[in-house]
XYZ file of C-alpha atoms in Angstrom:
504
model
C 39.994 23.696 -31.504
C 39.595 20.437 -29.620
C 38.889 19.873 -25.968
C 38.041 17.125 -23.480
C 34.339 17.054 -22.545
C 34.590 18.028 -18.860
C 30.903 17.399 -18.214
C 31.383 13.718 -18.972
C 34.311 13.559 -16.580
C 32.161 15.151 -13.898
C 29.398 12.576 -14.449
C 31.886 9.717 -14.239
C 33.390 11.105 -11.055
C 29.966 11.542 -9.463
C 28.922 7.987 -10.256
C 32.208 6.712 -8.905
C 31.451 8.481 -5.646
C 28.062 6.750 -5.414
C 29.013 3.233 -6.490
C 32.635 3.133 -5.431
C 33.741 2.148 -8.929
C 34.161 3.723 -12.353
C 35.855 2.216 -15.416
C 37.368 4.386 -18.146
C 38.710 3.446 -21.575
C 40.951 5.427 -23.855
C 39.943 6.317 -27.448
C 40.591 3.453 -29.832
C 41.080 0.939 -27.044
C 39.657 -2.443 -28.185
C 38.207 -2.857 -24.712
C 35.913 0.048 -25.455
C 33.935 -2.079 -27.902
C 34.684 -5.581 -26.636
C 33.836 -5.073 -22.970
C 30.267 -5.958 -21.942
C 27.917 -3.209 -20.883
C 28.300 -2.409 -17.176
C 25.711 -3.895 -14.867
C 23.677 -1.793 -12.488
C 24.322 -2.312 -8.805
C 21.627 -2.279 -6.129
C 22.484 -0.262 -3.049
C 20.443 0.458 0.102
C 18.397 3.628 -0.043
C 19.553 6.388 2.275
C 16.230 8.166 2.794
C 12.615 6.967 3.007
C 9.512 9.130 3.490
C 6.123 7.900 4.733
C 2.760 9.597 5.328
C -0.114 8.498 7.594
C -3.708 9.814 7.427
C -5.538 11.313 10.412
C -6.724 8.236 12.389
C -10.232 9.062 13.677
C -12.627 11.772 14.847
C -14.170 9.449 17.459
C -13.577 10.382 21.094
C -13.429 6.682 22.023
C -10.862 5.733 19.394
C -7.680 3.921 20.451
C -4.856 4.340 17.941
C -1.516 2.547 17.895
C 1.253 3.747 15.574
C 4.061 1.209 15.084
C 7.375 1.958 13.376
C 9.888 -0.674 12.203
C 12.940 -1.172 10.012
C 13.995 -4.753 9.135
C 17.454 -5.895 10.141
C 19.757 -5.501 7.106
C 20.957 -8.581 5.269
C 24.343 -6.939 4.720
C 26.064 -3.704 5.544
C 23.926 -0.598 5.663
C 24.777 2.891 4.555
C 27.251 5.074 6.343
C 24.780 7.901 6.944
C 23.763 8.663 10.525
C 20.540 6.702 11.182
C 17.233 8.153 12.226
C 13.515 7.391 11.708
C 11.261 10.144 12.971
C 7.517 10.796 12.581
C 6.107 14.272 13.114
C 2.587 15.658 13.323
C 1.123 17.165 10.163
C -0.749 20.354 11.077
C -4.417 20.763 10.207
C -5.134 23.837 8.073
C -8.144 26.012 8.821
C -11.204 25.014 6.843
C -9.798 21.596 5.992
C -12.941 19.775 7.067
C -11.146 17.793 9.770
C -13.869 18.219 12.349
C -14.227 17.292 15.975
C -14.972 19.062 19.224
C -11.300 18.938 20.111
C -8.496 19.684 17.705
C -6.234 17.016 19.125
C -2.835 15.966 17.877
C -1.402 12.494 18.506
C 1.308 11.955 21.059
C 4.869 12.363 19.857
C 5.343 9.215 17.765
C 7.956 6.719 18.823
C 11.305 6.869 17.048
C 13.059 3.789 15.713
C 16.654 3.724 16.954
C 17.857 0.359 15.608
C 16.851 -2.040 12.815
C 15.063 -5.204 13.849
C 13.038 -3.886 16.810
C 9.612 -2.245 16.422
C 8.478 0.663 18.573
C 4.935 1.909 19.089
C 2.962 4.825 20.490
C -0.668 4.764 21.618
C -3.102 7.696 21.491
C -6.641 7.730 22.918
C -9.483 9.862 21.570
C -10.064 11.839 18.410
C -6.981 12.584 16.335
C -7.515 14.908 13.374
C -3.913 15.240 12.219
C -1.945 13.015 9.907
C 1.724 12.141 10.309
C 4.725 12.726 8.093
C 7.999 10.930 8.603
C 11.481 10.356 7.263
C 14.019 7.622 7.920
C 17.680 8.027 6.981
C 20.851 5.980 7.006
C 20.633 2.350 8.101
C 17.018 2.838 9.182
C 15.820 3.914 5.716
C 15.830 0.581 3.794
C 12.493 -1.100 4.395
C 11.190 1.373 6.971
C 7.470 0.788 7.525
C 4.805 2.357 9.739
C 1.464 0.784 10.618
C -1.470 2.748 12.028
C -4.173 0.660 13.747
C -7.294 2.196 15.313
C -9.990 0.480 17.366
C -13.401 2.175 17.693
C -15.765 0.052 19.788
C -19.049 1.932 19.259
C -20.785 4.447 17.057
C -21.285 4.757 13.317
C -17.541 4.410 12.672
C -16.989 1.422 14.952
C -14.490 -1.115 13.737
C -10.838 -2.061 13.511
C -9.129 0.255 11.042
C -5.651 -0.489 9.736
C -3.429 1.242 7.209
C 0.183 0.914 6.195
C 1.487 4.453 5.852
C 2.462 5.169 2.252
C 5.134 7.035 0.343
C 4.206 10.372 -1.257
C 3.164 10.103 -4.899
C 1.198 11.842 -7.639
C -1.282 9.147 -8.780
C -3.659 6.891 -6.772
C -6.650 4.650 -7.686
C -9.362 3.677 -5.175
C -11.943 1.217 -6.585
C -14.586 0.467 -3.941
C -15.476 4.003 -2.876
C -19.140 4.923 -2.382
C -21.515 7.802 -1.679
C -24.509 5.530 -1.044
C -26.866 6.145 1.878
C -25.195 5.114 5.116
C -21.653 5.425 3.715
C -19.226 8.167 4.701
C -16.096 8.064 2.555
C -13.245 10.525 3.012
C -10.085 10.779 0.949
C -7.259 11.944 3.217
C -4.547 13.955 1.485
C -1.271 14.637 3.306
C 1.403 16.988 1.985
C 4.956 16.341 3.285
C 6.658 19.223 1.485
C 7.265 22.950 1.989
C 5.100 24.070 -0.923
C 1.335 23.862 -1.503
C 0.145 20.701 -3.256
C -2.932 20.786 -5.489
C -4.767 17.492 -5.985
C -7.535 16.489 -8.387
C -10.192 13.934 -7.401
C -12.009 12.211 -10.264
C -14.943 9.878 -9.583
C -16.067 7.133 -11.962
C -19.435 5.407 -11.640
C -21.298 2.768 -13.609
C -21.940 5.260 -16.433
C -18.478 6.794 -16.569
C -16.791 9.869 -15.115
C -18.964 12.039 -12.878
C -18.889 15.808 -12.579
C -17.460 16.979 -9.256
C -17.428 20.333 -7.498
C -13.612 20.369 -7.361
C -13.009 19.573 -11.024
C -11.948 23.138 -11.865
C -10.036 24.266 -8.802
C -8.679 21.031 -7.368
C -8.019 20.566 -3.644
C -5.286 22.638 -2.037
C -3.204 20.869 0.609
C -1.027 23.298 2.590
C 2.574 22.374 3.447
C 3.028 19.714 6.116
C -0.738 19.352 6.518
C -3.498 16.817 6.051
C -6.874 17.521 4.402
C -9.806 15.047 4.505
C -12.283 15.396 1.631
C -15.790 13.926 2.026
C -16.845 12.398 -1.304
C -20.631 12.811 -0.991
C -20.744 16.620 -1.348
C -18.513 16.458 -4.427
C -21.401 15.026 -6.465
C -24.658 16.752 -7.359
C -26.285 13.935 -9.293
C -27.303 11.644 -6.434
C -25.746 8.795 -4.491
C -23.529 6.234 -6.181
C -23.255 2.726 -4.735
C -19.962 1.731 -6.387
C -17.320 4.260 -7.371
C -13.698 4.424 -8.352
C -11.824 7.484 -7.070
C -8.733 8.695 -8.900
C -6.372 11.111 -7.152
C -3.693 12.965 -9.114
C -1.710 16.101 -8.381
C -1.379 19.242 -10.494
C 1.501 20.370 -8.339
C 3.447 18.774 -5.543
C 2.924 15.285 -4.168
C 0.734 13.790 -1.469
C -0.019 10.695 0.495
C -3.569 9.440 -0.104
C -5.818 6.933 1.666
C -9.584 6.450 1.630
C -11.402 6.046 4.935
C -14.845 4.420 4.631
C -17.576 3.940 7.245
C -20.886 2.141 6.656
C -23.710 2.422 9.181
C -24.154 -0.890 10.962
C -21.342 -2.565 9.024
C -18.198 -0.932 10.365
C -15.304 1.064 8.971
C -11.785 0.671 7.622
C -9.159 2.145 5.333
C -8.975 1.406 1.616
C -5.377 1.652 0.410
C -4.647 2.515 -3.207
C -4.841 -0.258 -5.787
C -1.742 -1.374 -7.641
C -1.087 0.415 -10.919
C -3.410 -0.610 -13.797
C -2.469 -4.054 -15.085
C -4.072 -6.813 -17.159
C -3.509 -9.338 -14.367
C -4.516 -8.587 -10.772
C -4.199 -10.489 -7.498
C -6.225 -9.527 -4.420
C -4.831 -11.601 -1.510
C -6.108 -12.294 1.978
C -9.869 -13.015 1.851
C -10.742 -14.424 5.307
C -12.040 -17.979 5.531
C -15.252 -16.835 7.269
C -16.126 -13.962 4.918
C -19.908 -13.641 4.650
C -19.899 -11.127 1.806
C -17.412 -10.189 -0.921
C -17.898 -7.546 -3.607
C -15.457 -7.018 -6.469
C -15.177 -3.480 -7.882
C -13.066 -2.789 -10.975
C -12.360 -0.060 -13.517
C -10.634 -0.132 -16.917
C -9.076 3.352 -17.042
C -8.018 3.192 -20.681
C -10.040 3.359 -23.896
C -10.761 -0.376 -24.215
C -13.295 -2.620 -22.477
C -11.907 -5.395 -20.279
C -13.287 -8.913 -20.052
C -11.974 -10.501 -16.886
C -11.858 -14.130 -15.862
C -12.499 -14.490 -12.107
C -10.679 -17.245 -10.232
C -10.212 -18.096 -6.566
C -6.757 -19.251 -5.450
C -7.338 -21.572 -2.492
C -5.044 -23.791 -0.366
C -6.040 -26.717 -2.599
C -5.749 -25.054 -6.005
C -7.286 -22.464 -8.306
C -11.012 -22.691 -9.038
C -13.714 -20.674 -10.764
C -16.247 -19.464 -8.163
C -19.834 -20.515 -8.711
C -21.152 -16.990 -8.093
C -19.423 -15.424 -11.097
C -17.007 -16.698 -13.706
C -16.271 -13.389 -15.411
C -16.798 -9.636 -15.314
C -17.189 -7.237 -18.240
C -15.730 -3.800 -17.496
C -16.557 -1.008 -19.944
C -13.829 1.518 -20.610
C -13.890 4.363 -18.078
C -16.792 2.852 -16.129
C -16.877 1.162 -12.737
C -18.166 -2.418 -12.722
C -18.981 -4.560 -9.709
C -20.170 -8.050 -8.851
C -21.157 -9.673 -5.551
C -19.528 -13.014 -4.782
C -21.593 -14.685 -2.021
C -20.290 -17.810 -0.262
C -16.986 -17.274 -2.014
C -14.449 -18.885 0.315
C -16.590 -21.712 1.761
C -14.489 -21.899 4.907
C -11.000 -21.582 3.406
C -8.946 -18.389 3.251
C -8.116 -17.516 -0.330
C -7.121 -14.832 -2.834
C -8.879 -13.556 -5.940
C -7.153 -13.705 -9.325
C -8.263 -11.605 -12.302
C -6.904 -12.382 -15.771
C -8.012 -11.505 -19.337
C -10.744 -13.827 -20.580
C -8.895 -13.752 -23.897
C -5.126 -13.772 -23.266
C -4.647 -12.089 -26.643
C -6.649 -9.061 -25.486
C -5.068 -7.842 -22.240
C -6.574 -4.619 -20.875
C -5.186 -2.912 -17.750
C -7.593 -2.577 -14.807
C -7.597 -1.451 -11.177
C -9.602 -3.446 -8.647
C -10.487 -3.880 -4.973
C -12.663 -6.074 -2.764
C -15.146 -5.020 -0.098
C -15.192 -7.880 2.417
C -17.703 -8.434 5.243
C -17.477 -10.805 8.210
C -20.334 -11.582 10.601
C -24.082 -11.221 10.148
C -26.879 -8.852 11.141
C -25.878 -6.321 13.763
C -22.508 -8.036 14.211
C -21.036 -7.269 10.809
C -17.659 -5.694 10.114
C -16.085 -4.655 6.818
C -12.594 -4.344 5.373
C -11.073 -3.717 1.944
C -8.475 -5.566 -0.126
C -6.962 -3.689 -3.086
C -5.160 -5.380 -5.955
C -1.470 -5.489 -5.103
C 1.813 -6.099 -6.894
C 3.949 -9.134 -5.999
C 6.713 -8.793 -3.432
C 9.817 -8.124 -5.532
C 12.611 -8.173 -2.945
C 11.122 -7.623 0.509
C 7.956 -6.388 2.211
C 7.071 -5.813 5.857
C 3.926 -5.253 7.893
C 4.086 -4.066 11.512
C 1.756 -4.287 14.526
C 1.071 -8.015 14.521
C -0.373 -9.539 17.678
C 0.221 -12.888 19.410
C -3.438 -13.706 18.757
C -5.520 -12.786 15.735
C -2.772 -12.374 13.115
C -2.830 -14.349 9.856
C -0.417 -14.097 6.910
C -1.670 -15.108 3.458
C 0.847 -16.054 0.732
C -0.367 -16.657 -2.824
C 1.637 -18.064 -5.732
C -0.795 -17.652 -8.613
C 1.569 -18.968 -11.300
C 4.413 -21.346 -10.342
C 5.895 -22.757 -7.130
C 7.684 -20.227 -4.955
C 9.815 -20.175 -1.828
C 9.797 -17.244 0.580
C 11.561 -16.424 3.818
C 9.222 -15.219 6.564
C 10.747 -13.418 9.536
C 8.821 -12.451 12.665
C 10.719 -9.746 14.538
C 11.317 -9.218 18.210
C 8.396 -7.587 20.003
C 7.971 -3.998 21.085
C 8.387 -5.187 24.682
C 10.934 -7.962 24.216
C 11.604 -11.362 22.711
C 13.770 -12.715 19.876
C 13.025 -12.911 16.123
C 12.234 -16.148 14.309
C 12.687 -17.055 10.624
C 11.266 -19.841 8.511
C 11.277 -20.772 4.825
C 7.875 -21.474 3.304
C 7.139 -23.207 -0.006
C 3.943 -22.139 -1.767
C 2.794 -24.418 -4.566
C 1.869 -22.786 -7.851
C -1.810 -21.957 -8.120
C -2.384 -22.147 -4.350
C -2.603 -20.005 -1.237
C -0.777 -20.769 2.011
C -2.085 -19.392 5.301
C 0.177 -18.946 8.343
C -1.468 -18.319 11.708
C 1.390 -19.349 14.026
C 3.647 -16.380 13.321
C 4.468 -15.055 16.805
C 8.002 -16.010 17.962
C 8.180 -17.913 21.211
C 8.436 -15.538 24.130
C 7.601 -12.425 22.119
C 6.177 -9.535 24.128
C 4.107 -6.751 22.641
C 3.454 -6.460 18.920
C 5.918 -7.605 16.265
C 6.633 -7.103 12.561
C 6.540 -9.700 9.781
C 8.893 -9.506 6.800
C 8.481 -11.550 3.603
C 11.403 -12.084 1.209
C 11.157 -14.188 -1.978
C 13.891 -16.854 -2.219
C 13.137 -18.643 -5.489
C 10.387 -19.477 -7.956
C 7.494 -17.424 -9.247
C 5.851 -14.252 -7.950
C 4.245 -14.172 -4.498
C 1.475 -11.854 -3.310
C 0.968 -11.399 0.425
C -1.498 -9.919 2.896
C -1.846 -9.712 6.667
C -5.206 -10.013 8.459
C -5.530 -8.682 12.006
C -8.643 -9.712 13.987
C -10.078 -8.418 17.255
C -13.457 -9.533 18.618
C -15.373 -6.847 20.553
C -18.867 -7.484 21.986
C -19.386 -10.376 19.589
C -18.389 -8.338 16.524
C -15.571 -9.952 14.467
C -13.622 -6.758 13.801
C -10.782 -7.121 11.312
C -8.507 -5.295 8.907
C -6.417 -6.526 5.967
C -3.158 -4.966 4.770
C -1.538 -6.119 1.541
C 2.263 -6.285 1.656
C 3.848 -3.822 -0.758
C 7.503 -4.157 -1.762
C 9.525 -1.824 0.471
C 11.892 -0.572 -2.267
C 14.702 -0.762 0.226
C 17.338 -0.736 -2.494
C 17.905 1.483 -5.497
C 19.515 0.583 -8.804
C 22.687 2.574 -9.445
C 24.497 2.054 -12.769
C 28.196 1.284 -12.755
C 29.909 4.095 -14.659
C 32.208 3.568 -17.615
C 32.910 6.434 -19.979
C 34.919 6.669 -23.199
C 36.785 9.936 -22.685
C 37.101 10.793 -26.335
C 37.408 14.279 -27.802
C 34.817 16.267 -29.575
C 35.196 18.886 -32.256
C 34.190 22.319 -31.097
């Protein structure tokens, strides 16, 4: 008995519904073998999820949450649009402490692409946020959380771009040293319990933790902060790499770090392990820079350290290379690194024939003495199609663009403001092996904060970062966010199926 494979017909029909096109060929048709393979189409995503950590336990904290979707280049999806953030509840015993169990105000909702909206909350906020954008507001949706704490052990300007849920995160630059308080914030967006593992790697390799056997349970739609110090029984560790994975479910993860007398900020996850790493956005007036790296595989990594400046790529005098033993965290201080010019760090294999994947991050300090402030810069992937960062200010915003290989052109768009104004777009050429710094980003007449979108036009890869600076009582507070590709489109294959017959 012979029959037509109905499952293949169903697949073809389904793909036709998604892409709007499906090609079929009859058995024996010469076109079946002569026609080229169908190309995959890229269509706008119809749903985007983002998670934000709990901002601060300080009663004097001022937190601004800004939501934005870039204006589409073409037609959007037909789905009804919406971009809504909701409060993630705090489970009992989560460790999210504070005299008041306070939730943030209802976050602002984006109603149209191209215009950012923001919500401000004063005081301690011990809940994270979960959010979903659909329809025309899904492609490129981004949320920025910026917190200002003017006094206390956690004083500083803390910034984080809310991230998509995932199952694997690397955080080089963590610490349990005296004076440091590092928390990993885990947020679960789903209806089921998520279980996360936290591995810590020091200078001698992986360290035994108190949660190695059981993991960390994160209840549905909740956020759980985990203090790193109590996880270790073998004493303080100055430089650590934290690795977060999930046994079940998925989470959003960010590391909040506070150093007595030096400030506080968020450390976002490093890019996936790679043999080549770019860490963009080192401020021109940085007074201290520390590189922390880990080779998570079974091979040692020998890294060449280079600084990509506005005038070209150089080898810093402080350190030309770094040897990273397999499974061990390595670090090196790079004093007087920038010498008055904003730049980016480039890590490549010392021997191009022996590439070894690594994860890396920078701990950056501005100011001196009692007026110091810290921030972190993780290694980041290049902008593939488009990336956006929200909550930029008329003063104190700098965009860093680095083309570490060949010349590149990018389109930079500054949006309308949260309180009015019109967007502005420019095309910027970045010479290969250099860094370009843009400080005049605010559109004329913009009111409130605005978003900045970077889109590659031609040439080689471009890495980008935004620095936001606020000076309070003589302290140069700052935060750096690397621009991560927004994955606003998804690749959908064009369907073509040979509807032959199969023997039963």
